[in-house]
PDB file of C-alpha atoms in Angstrom:
ATOM      1  CA  UNK A   1       0.000   0.000   0.000  1.00 40.00           C
ATOM      2  CA  UNK A   2       1.272   3.471  -0.872  1.00 49.00           C
ATOM      3  CA  UNK A   3       1.331   5.634   2.234  1.00 55.00           C
ATOM      4  CA  UNK A   4       1.557   8.857   0.213  1.00 72.00           C
ATOM      5  CA  UNK A   5      -1.288   7.972  -2.132  1.00 78.00           C
ATOM      6  CA  UNK A   6      -4.886   7.237  -1.286  1.00 85.00           C
ATOM      7  CA  UNK A   7      -5.755   5.837  -4.686  1.00 82.00           C
ATOM      8  CA  UNK A   8      -9.392   5.144  -3.875  1.00 85.00           C
ATOM      9  CA  UNK A   9     -10.054   8.776  -2.875  1.00 89.00           C
ATOM     10  CA  UNK A  10      -7.930   9.986  -5.801  1.00 89.00           C
ATOM     11  CA  UNK A  11     -10.209   8.054  -8.137  1.00 85.00           C
ATOM     12  CA  UNK A  12     -13.345   9.337  -6.402  1.00 88.00           C
ATOM     13  CA  UNK A  13     -12.221  12.952  -6.839  1.00 91.00           C
ATOM     14  CA  UNK A  14     -10.906  12.856 -10.399  1.00 89.00           C
ATOM     15  CA  UNK A  15     -12.657   9.884 -11.999  1.00 81.00           C
ATOM     16  CA  UNK A  16     -16.015   9.437 -10.213  1.00 79.00           C
ATOM     17  CA  UNK A  17     -18.667   7.102 -11.523  1.00 68.00           C
ATOM     18  CA  UNK A  18     -20.857   8.765 -14.093  1.00 61.00           C
ATOM     19  CA  UNK A  19     -24.338   9.792 -13.102  1.00 56.00           C
ATOM     20  CA  UNK A  20     -26.996   7.150 -13.607  1.00 50.00           C
ATOM     21  CA  UNK A  21     -30.107   7.627 -15.698  1.00 50.00           C
ATOM     22  CA  UNK A  22     -28.385   7.545 -19.093  1.00 50.00           C
ATOM     23  CA  UNK A  23     -30.597   5.775 -21.654  1.00 44.00           C
ATOM     24  CA  UNK A  24     -29.561   2.180 -22.321  1.00 49.00           C
ATOM     25  CA  UNK A  25     -29.362   2.839 -26.053  1.00 51.00           C
ATOM     26  CA  UNK A  26     -26.791   5.577 -25.449  1.00 48.00           C
ATOM     27  CA  UNK A  27     -24.671   3.288 -23.267  1.00 49.00           C
ATOM     28  CA  UNK A  28     -24.699   0.541 -25.840  1.00 59.00           C
ATOM     29  CA  UNK A  29     -23.565   2.873 -28.607  1.00 65.00           C
ATOM     30  CA  UNK A  30     -20.398   3.891 -26.752  1.00 75.00           C
ATOM     31  CA  UNK A  31     -16.946   2.367 -27.370  1.00 82.00           C
ATOM     32  CA  UNK A  32     -16.101  -1.120 -26.117  1.00 86.00           C
ATOM     33  CA  UNK A  33     -12.542  -1.851 -24.962  1.00 87.00           C
ATOM     34  CA  UNK A  34     -11.263  -5.355 -25.728  1.00 91.00           C
ATOM     35  CA  UNK A  35      -8.063  -7.249 -24.877  1.00 92.00           C
ATOM     36  CA  UNK A  36      -7.545  -9.922 -27.517  1.00 92.00           C
ATOM     37  CA  UNK A  37      -5.168 -12.824 -28.019  1.00 92.00           C
ATOM     38  CA  UNK A  38      -5.084 -14.268 -31.514  1.00 88.00           C
ATOM     39  CA  UNK A  39      -8.614 -13.016 -32.220  1.00 88.00           C
ATOM     40  CA  UNK A  40     -10.014 -14.377 -28.942  1.00 94.00           C
ATOM     41  CA  UNK A  41     -11.416 -11.801 -26.521  1.00 93.00           C
ATOM     42  CA  UNK A  42      -9.797 -12.117 -23.078  1.00 93.00           C
ATOM     43  CA  UNK A  43     -11.338  -9.038 -21.457  1.00 92.00           C
ATOM     44  CA  UNK A  44     -14.114  -6.613 -22.404  1.00 89.00           C
ATOM     45  CA  UNK A  45     -15.199  -3.325 -20.850  1.00 87.00           C
ATOM     46  CA  UNK A  46     -17.717  -0.590 -21.608  1.00 83.00           C
ATOM     47  CA  UNK A  47     -18.978   2.285 -19.468  1.00 73.00           C
ATOM     48  CA  UNK A  48     -21.856   1.075 -17.253  1.00 66.00           C
ATOM     49  CA  UNK A  49     -22.395  -2.077 -19.318  1.00 79.00           C
ATOM     50  CA  UNK A  50     -21.596  -5.725 -18.607  1.00 84.00           C
ATOM     51  CA  UNK A  51     -19.764  -7.312 -21.544  1.00 87.00           C
ATOM     52  CA  UNK A  52     -18.691 -10.475 -19.732  1.00 88.00           C
ATOM     53  CA  UNK A  53     -20.577 -12.641 -22.236  1.00 89.00           C
ATOM     54  CA  UNK A  54     -18.150 -11.452 -24.923  1.00 91.00           C
ATOM     55  CA  UNK A  55     -15.187 -13.083 -23.179  1.00 92.00           C
ATOM     56  CA  UNK A  56     -13.996 -16.243 -24.947  1.00 93.00           C
ATOM     57  CA  UNK A  57     -15.702 -15.371 -28.197  1.00 92.00           C
ATOM     58  CA  UNK A  58     -13.807 -14.391 -31.333  1.00 91.00           C
ATOM     59  CA  UNK A  59     -13.349 -10.765 -32.277  1.00 87.00           C
ATOM     60  CA  UNK A  60     -14.574 -11.596 -35.779  1.00 85.00           C
ATOM     61  CA  UNK A  61     -17.851 -12.915 -34.387  1.00 86.00           C
ATOM     62  CA  UNK A  62     -18.439  -9.831 -32.244  1.00 85.00           C
ATOM     63  CA  UNK A  63     -17.481  -7.346 -34.975  1.00 83.00           C
ATOM     64  CA  UNK A  64     -19.928  -8.926 -37.420  1.00 80.00           C
ATOM     65  CA  UNK A  65     -22.841  -8.372 -35.050  1.00 76.00           C
ATOM     66  CA  UNK A  66     -21.720  -5.067 -33.517  1.00 76.00           C
ATOM     67  CA  UNK A  67     -21.313  -2.607 -36.366  1.00 70.00           C
ATOM     68  CA  UNK A  68     -22.849   0.480 -34.733  1.00 73.00           C
ATOM     69  CA  UNK A  69     -20.100   1.223 -32.192  1.00 80.00           C
ATOM     70  CA  UNK A  70     -16.355   1.603 -31.947  1.00 83.00           C
ATOM     71  CA  UNK A  71     -14.341  -1.402 -30.785  1.00 87.00           C
ATOM     72  CA  UNK A  72     -11.000  -0.496 -29.187  1.00 88.00           C
ATOM     73  CA  UNK A  73      -8.539  -3.405 -29.455  1.00 89.00           C
ATOM     74  CA  UNK A  74      -5.531  -4.123 -27.238  1.00 89.00           C
ATOM     75  CA  UNK A  75      -3.178  -6.970 -28.080  1.00 90.00           C
ATOM     76  CA  UNK A  76      -2.465  -9.112 -24.991  1.00 91.00           C
ATOM     77  CA  UNK A  77       1.297  -9.260 -25.596  1.00 91.00           C
ATOM     78  CA  UNK A  78       1.551  -5.492 -25.889  1.00 88.00           C
ATOM     79  CA  UNK A  79      -0.622  -4.997 -22.816  1.00 87.00           C
ATOM     80  CA  UNK A  80       1.800  -7.114 -20.805  1.00 89.00           C
ATOM     81  CA  UNK A  81       4.720  -5.032 -22.118  1.00 88.00           C
ATOM     82  CA  UNK A  82       2.985  -1.761 -21.230  1.00 84.00           C
ATOM     83  CA  UNK A  83       2.112  -2.968 -17.728  1.00 84.00           C
ATOM     84  CA  UNK A  84       5.649  -4.219 -17.095  1.00 86.00           C
ATOM     85  CA  UNK A  85       7.145  -0.925 -18.302  1.00 83.00           C
ATOM     86  CA  UNK A  86       4.890   1.115 -16.040  1.00 82.00           C
ATOM     87  CA  UNK A  87       6.102  -0.697 -12.911  1.00 82.00           C
ATOM     88  CA  UNK A  88       9.319   1.336 -12.942  1.00 82.00           C
ATOM     89  CA  UNK A  89       7.243   4.218 -11.519  1.00 78.00           C
ATOM     90  CA  UNK A  90       6.555   4.271  -7.753  1.00 74.00           C
ATOM     91  CA  UNK A  91       2.942   5.475  -7.695  1.00 71.00           C
ATOM     92  CA  UNK A  92      -0.143   3.975  -9.299  1.00 72.00           C
ATOM     93  CA  UNK A  93      -1.180   7.301 -10.849  1.00 73.00           C
ATOM     94  CA  UNK A  94       2.240   7.651 -12.506  1.00 76.00           C
ATOM     95  CA  UNK A  95       1.937   4.097 -13.793  1.00 79.00           C
ATOM     96  CA  UNK A  96      -1.427   4.960 -15.320  1.00 77.00           C
ATOM     97  CA  UNK A  97       0.029   8.108 -16.908  1.00 77.00           C
ATOM     98  CA  UNK A  98       2.933   6.125 -18.359  1.00 79.00           C
ATOM     99  CA  UNK A  99       0.554   3.612 -19.896  1.00 79.00           C
ATOM    100  CA  UNK A 100      -1.690   6.388 -21.196  1.00 77.00           C
ATOM    101  CA  UNK A 101       1.253   7.846 -23.115  1.00 77.00           C
ATOM    102  CA  UNK A 102       2.610   4.525 -24.408  1.00 79.00           C
ATOM    103  CA  UNK A 103      -0.550   2.571 -25.220  1.00 81.00           C
ATOM    104  CA  UNK A 104      -1.534   2.603 -28.880  1.00 80.00           C
ATOM    105  CA  UNK A 105      -4.603   0.447 -29.496  1.00 83.00           C
ATOM    106  CA  UNK A 106      -6.431  -0.123 -32.737  1.00 83.00           C
ATOM    107  CA  UNK A 107      -9.977   1.090 -33.244  1.00 85.00           C
ATOM    108  CA  UNK A 108     -12.521  -0.581 -35.483  1.00 83.00           C
ATOM    109  CA  UNK A 109     -15.025   2.039 -36.613  1.00 79.00           C
ATOM    110  CA  UNK A 110     -17.375   1.885 -39.600  1.00 74.00           C
ATOM    111  CA  UNK A 111     -15.660  -1.254 -40.822  1.00 72.00           C
ATOM    112  CA  UNK A 112     -12.174   0.314 -40.811  1.00 77.00           C
ATOM    113  CA  UNK A 113      -9.280  -0.289 -38.401  1.00 78.00           C
ATOM    114  CA  UNK A 114      -6.944   2.542 -37.465  1.00 78.00           C
ATOM    115  CA  UNK A 115      -4.175   3.080 -34.903  1.00 74.00           C
ATOM    116  CA  UNK A 116      -4.871   5.692 -32.213  1.00 74.00           C
ATOM    117  CA  UNK A 117      -3.377   6.889 -28.931  1.00 69.00           C
ATOM    118  CA  UNK A 118      -5.057   6.680 -25.538  1.00 69.00           C
ATOM    119  CA  UNK A 119      -4.685  10.456 -25.213  1.00 64.00           C
ATOM    120  CA  UNK A 120      -7.328  10.852 -27.905  1.00 61.00           C
ATOM    121  CA  UNK A 121      -9.635   8.201 -26.413  1.00 63.00           C
ATOM    122  CA  UNK A 122      -9.600   9.073 -22.702  1.00 68.00           C
ATOM    123  CA  UNK A 123      -9.509  12.695 -21.581  1.00 72.00           C
ATOM    124  CA  UNK A 124      -7.411  13.473 -18.526  1.00 79.00           C
ATOM    125  CA  UNK A 125      -9.235  15.295 -15.737  1.00 88.00           C
ATOM    126  CA  UNK A 126      -9.055  19.058 -16.317  1.00 89.00           C
ATOM    127  CA  UNK A 127      -7.126  19.759 -13.096  1.00 91.00           C
ATOM    128  CA  UNK A 128      -4.565  16.994 -13.665  1.00 89.00           C
ATOM    129  CA  UNK A 129      -4.142  18.234 -17.224  1.00 86.00           C
ATOM    130  CA  UNK A 130      -3.461  21.763 -15.946  1.00 86.00           C
ATOM    131  CA  UNK A 131      -0.928  20.504 -13.380  1.00 88.00           C
ATOM    132  CA  UNK A 132       1.045  18.717 -16.095  1.00 83.00           C
ATOM    133  CA  UNK A 133       0.802  21.654 -18.473  1.00 81.00           C
ATOM    134  CA  UNK A 134      -0.062  25.319 -18.274  1.00 76.00           C
ATOM    135  CA  UNK A 135      -0.042  25.700 -14.470  1.00 77.00           C
ATOM    136  CA  UNK A 136       3.763  25.510 -14.610  1.00 74.00           C
ATOM    137  CA  UNK A 137       3.661  29.073 -15.971  1.00 72.00           C
ATOM    138  CA  UNK A 138       2.240  30.354 -12.702  1.00 74.00           C
ATOM    139  CA  UNK A 139       2.941  28.013  -9.792  1.00 82.00           C
ATOM    140  CA  UNK A 140       6.336  27.322  -8.199  1.00 86.00           C
ATOM    141  CA  UNK A 141       8.225  24.086  -8.822  1.00 90.00           C
ATOM    142  CA  UNK A 142       6.806  22.517  -5.669  1.00 94.00           C
ATOM    143  CA  UNK A 143       3.398  23.339  -4.199  1.00 94.00           C
ATOM    144  CA  UNK A 144       0.315  21.893  -2.563  1.00 95.00           C
ATOM    145  CA  UNK A 145      -3.358  22.011  -3.545  1.00 95.00           C
ATOM    146  CA  UNK A 146      -6.038  21.724  -0.888  1.00 97.00           C
ATOM    147  CA  UNK A 147      -9.558  20.990  -2.139  1.00 97.00           C
ATOM    148  CA  UNK A 148     -12.611  21.049   0.089  1.00 97.00           C
ATOM    149  CA  UNK A 149     -15.808  19.775  -1.495  1.00 96.00           C
ATOM    150  CA  UNK A 150     -18.506  21.445   0.561  1.00 95.00           C
ATOM    151  CA  UNK A 151     -21.915  19.962   1.237  1.00 91.00           C
ATOM    152  CA  UNK A 152     -23.786  17.687   3.602  1.00 88.00           C
ATOM    153  CA  UNK A 153     -20.753  15.392   3.788  1.00 88.00           C
ATOM    154  CA  UNK A 154     -17.820  17.747   3.310  1.00 92.00           C
ATOM    155  CA  UNK A 155     -14.633  16.113   2.006  1.00 95.00           C
ATOM    156  CA  UNK A 156     -11.025  17.318   2.111  1.00 96.00           C
ATOM    157  CA  UNK A 157      -8.264  16.367  -0.331  1.00 96.00           C
ATOM    158  CA  UNK A 158      -4.613  17.401  -0.455  1.00 96.00           C
ATOM    159  CA  UNK A 159      -2.122  17.027  -3.296  1.00 94.00           C
ATOM    160  CA  UNK A 160       1.587  17.784  -3.308  1.00 94.00           C
ATOM    161  CA  UNK A 161       2.969  18.589  -6.757  1.00 92.00           C
ATOM    162  CA  UNK A 162       6.691  18.526  -7.506  1.00 90.00           C
ATOM    163  CA  UNK A 163       8.067  19.410 -10.934  1.00 87.00           C
ATOM    164  CA  UNK A 164       4.716  18.931 -12.630  1.00 85.00           C
ATOM    165  CA  UNK A 165       3.943  15.522 -11.133  1.00 85.00           C
ATOM    166  CA  UNK A 166       1.529  14.640  -8.363  1.00 88.00           C
ATOM    167  CA  UNK A 167       3.919  13.256  -5.763  1.00 88.00           C
ATOM    168  CA  UNK A 168       1.316  12.525  -3.096  1.00 89.00           C
ATOM    169  CA  UNK A 169      -2.433  12.553  -2.588  1.00 91.00           C
ATOM    170  CA  UNK A 170      -4.105  12.106   0.765  1.00 91.00           C
ATOM    171  CA  UNK A 171      -6.681  13.317   3.244  1.00 92.00           C
ATOM    172  CA  UNK A 172      -4.793  16.104   5.046  1.00 92.00           C
ATOM    173  CA  UNK A 173      -3.970  15.578   8.704  1.00 89.00           C
ATOM    174  CA  UNK A 174      -5.809  18.362  10.563  1.00 92.00           C
ATOM    175  CA  UNK A 175      -5.685  16.792  14.023  1.00 89.00           C
ATOM    176  CA  UNK A 176      -3.474  19.561  15.395  1.00 90.00           C
ATOM    177  CA  UNK A 177      -5.802  22.285  14.105  1.00 92.00           C
ATOM    178  CA  UNK A 178      -8.768  23.263  16.272  1.00 92.00           C
ATOM    179  CA  UNK A 179     -12.297  23.101  14.834  1.00 90.00           C
ATOM    180  CA  UNK A 180     -12.667  26.872  14.533  1.00 92.00           C
ATOM    181  CA  UNK A 181      -9.505  27.311  12.454  1.00 93.00           C
ATOM    182  CA  UNK A 182     -10.389  24.386  10.207  1.00 93.00           C
ATOM    183  CA  UNK A 183     -13.145  26.490   8.620  1.00 92.00           C
ATOM    184  CA  UNK A 184     -10.974  29.616   8.261  1.00 94.00           C
ATOM    185  CA  UNK A 185      -9.311  29.561   4.807  1.00 93.00           C
ATOM    186  CA  UNK A 186      -6.309  31.674   5.862  1.00 94.00           C
ATOM    187  CA  UNK A 187      -5.590  29.661   9.015  1.00 95.00           C
ATOM    188  CA  UNK A 188      -6.125  26.328   7.263  1.00 96.00           C
ATOM    189  CA  UNK A 189      -3.882  27.241   4.329  1.00 95.00           C
ATOM    190  CA  UNK A 190      -1.118  28.490   6.630  1.00 95.00           C
ATOM    191  CA  UNK A 191      -1.293  25.315   8.703  1.00 95.00           C
ATOM    192  CA  UNK A 192      -1.019  23.035   5.651  1.00 95.00           C
ATOM    193  CA  UNK A 193       1.835  25.059   4.183  1.00 95.00           C
ATOM    194  CA  UNK A 194       3.831  24.793   7.404  1.00 94.00           C
ATOM    195  CA  UNK A 195       3.012  21.120   7.958  1.00 93.00           C
ATOM    196  CA  UNK A 196       3.882  19.934   4.447  1.00 92.00           C
ATOM    197  CA  UNK A 197       6.609  22.546   3.766  1.00 94.00           C
ATOM    198  CA  UNK A 198       5.200  23.788   0.455  1.00 94.00           C
ATOM    199  CA  UNK A 199       3.194  26.864  -0.577  1.00 94.00           C
ATOM    200  CA  UNK A 200      -0.479  25.883  -0.700  1.00 94.00           C
ATOM    201  CA  UNK A 201      -3.385  26.953  -2.898  1.00 92.00           C
ATOM    202  CA  UNK A 202      -6.708  26.219  -1.205  1.00 95.00           C
ATOM    203  CA  UNK A 203      -9.971  25.776  -3.079  1.00 94.00           C
ATOM    204  CA  UNK A 204     -13.426  25.613  -1.488  1.00 96.00           C
ATOM    205  CA  UNK A 205     -16.251  24.571  -3.783  1.00 96.00           C
ATOM    206  CA  UNK A 206     -19.670  22.879  -3.497  1.00 96.00           C
ATOM    207  CA  UNK A 207     -19.427  19.170  -4.295  1.00 95.00           C
ATOM    208  CA  UNK A 208     -22.123  19.401  -6.973  1.00 94.00           C
ATOM    209  CA  UNK A 209     -20.175  22.171  -8.734  1.00 95.00           C
ATOM    210  CA  UNK A 210     -17.040  20.013  -8.838  1.00 95.00           C
ATOM    211  CA  UNK A 211     -19.028  17.097 -10.244  1.00 93.00           C
ATOM    212  CA  UNK A 212     -20.422  19.321 -12.999  1.00 94.00           C
ATOM    213  CA  UNK A 213     -16.962  20.593 -13.926  1.00 93.00           C
ATOM    214  CA  UNK A 214     -15.601  17.043 -14.043  1.00 91.00           C
ATOM    215  CA  UNK A 215     -18.197  15.942 -16.601  1.00 88.00           C
ATOM    216  CA  UNK A 216     -18.108  19.142 -18.680  1.00 89.00           C
ATOM    217  CA  UNK A 217     -16.338  19.439 -22.028  1.00 84.00           C
ATOM    218  CA  UNK A 218     -15.470  23.061 -21.153  1.00 88.00           C
ATOM    219  CA  UNK A 219     -14.727  22.952 -17.406  1.00 89.00           C
ATOM    220  CA  UNK A 220     -12.601  26.095 -17.234  1.00 88.00           C
ATOM    221  CA  UNK A 221     -15.497  28.234 -18.403  1.00 88.00           C
ATOM    222  CA  UNK A 222     -17.492  26.909 -15.469  1.00 91.00           C
ATOM    223  CA  UNK A 223     -14.555  27.501 -13.125  1.00 90.00           C
ATOM    224  CA  UNK A 224     -14.302  31.114 -14.285  1.00 88.00           C
ATOM    225  CA  UNK A 225     -18.040  31.587 -13.749  1.00 90.00           C
ATOM    226  CA  UNK A 226     -17.809  30.044 -10.268  1.00 92.00           C
ATOM    227  CA  UNK A 227     -15.009  32.429  -9.296  1.00 90.00           C
ATOM    228  CA  UNK A 228     -17.059  35.392 -10.468  1.00 88.00           C
ATOM    229  CA  UNK A 229     -20.184  34.222  -8.612  1.00 92.00           C
ATOM    230  CA  UNK A 230     -18.304  33.329  -5.443  1.00 91.00           C
ATOM    231  CA  UNK A 231     -19.177  29.623  -5.576  1.00 94.00           C
ATOM    232  CA  UNK A 232     -15.469  28.858  -5.849  1.00 93.00           C
ATOM    233  CA  UNK A 233     -13.468  30.448  -3.037  1.00 93.00           C
ATOM    234  CA  UNK A 234      -9.692  30.605  -3.328  1.00 92.00           C
ATOM    235  CA  UNK A 235      -7.041  31.266  -0.731  1.00 92.00           C
ATOM    236  CA  UNK A 236      -4.817  32.985  -1.374  1.00 90.00           C
ATOM    237  CA  UNK A 237      -6.785  34.800  -4.056  1.00 85.00           C
ATOM    238  CA  UNK A 238      -4.342  35.569  -6.874  1.00 75.00           C
ATOM    239  CA  UNK A 239      -5.417  37.824  -9.713  1.00 70.00           C
ATOM    240  CA  UNK A 240      -2.653  36.346 -11.866  1.00 67.00           C
ATOM    241  CA  UNK A 241      -4.197  32.876 -11.445  1.00 68.00           C
ATOM    242  CA  UNK A 242      -7.683  34.180 -12.200  1.00 72.00           C
ATOM    243  CA  UNK A 243      -6.354  36.003 -15.274  1.00 70.00           C
ATOM    244  CA  UNK A 244      -4.682  32.802 -16.503  1.00 68.00           C
ATOM    245  CA  UNK A 245      -7.934  30.855 -16.023  1.00 72.00           C
ATOM    246  CA  UNK A 246      -9.827  33.517 -17.974  1.00 68.00           C
ATOM    247  CA  UNK A 247      -7.215  33.489 -20.736  1.00 68.00           C
ATOM    248  CA  UNK A 248      -7.364  29.719 -20.914  1.00 64.00           C
ATOM    249  CA  UNK A 249     -11.146  29.814 -20.971  1.00 64.00           C
ATOM    250  CA  UNK A 250     -11.742  32.370 -23.687  1.00 60.00           C
ATOM    251  CA  UNK A 251      -8.592  32.205 -25.812  1.00 52.00           C
ATOM    252  CA  UNK A 252      -7.382  28.630 -25.258  1.00 54.00           C
ATOM    253  CA  UNK A 253      -3.789  29.616 -24.457  1.00 48.00           C
TER     254      UNK A 253
END
């Protein structure tokens, strides 16, 4: 078990289960991900759909009957190579990122097979994408991000980022902070900065807002709107950060 990574909570924050209530027809028209070995399907996955009855059948058989959706194919031998190569990284998230960059499946769509990259198939969460990219223009080399999802069951998350990579992810230890100061952004941010020895950016946002951003195709527009309306509270509040968000939102730079 990784003491610096709470992978289950990491997944719940950045890759939560999609909301239910999506029509069955829509689910069954989405892509299906298949691991194959010499045309035999060894594993099959699709969002919110059980494809276990595909396992053991031939890819040819499935493709002849399923011509309305994309089939994403992974060769078993290559999968084993990608998994083995990712194990050189210490954290599960880094292993996933390594595989995301290296994996190159084939996609069968409209009767044609083409090579693609996982970057084009699976979108990285907007915050993780920013950490690896344009946030480096504004934040120091090492810093922390505190996120409080406010609501009936408030949740706290804390990331430490070093040189553009998420080094640790955990529930922050606030045991030494009294209850009154835990709800004061300035006091809380100062405490975390001193405890973890990095400058900290704190974000306080309603849980339902975060969920909406996570599922949106244009999350930074919603973030900018939330800052303006006060739904997203930042500490410290940096105009340079807000300006960069606005620039990213409206000009894509």
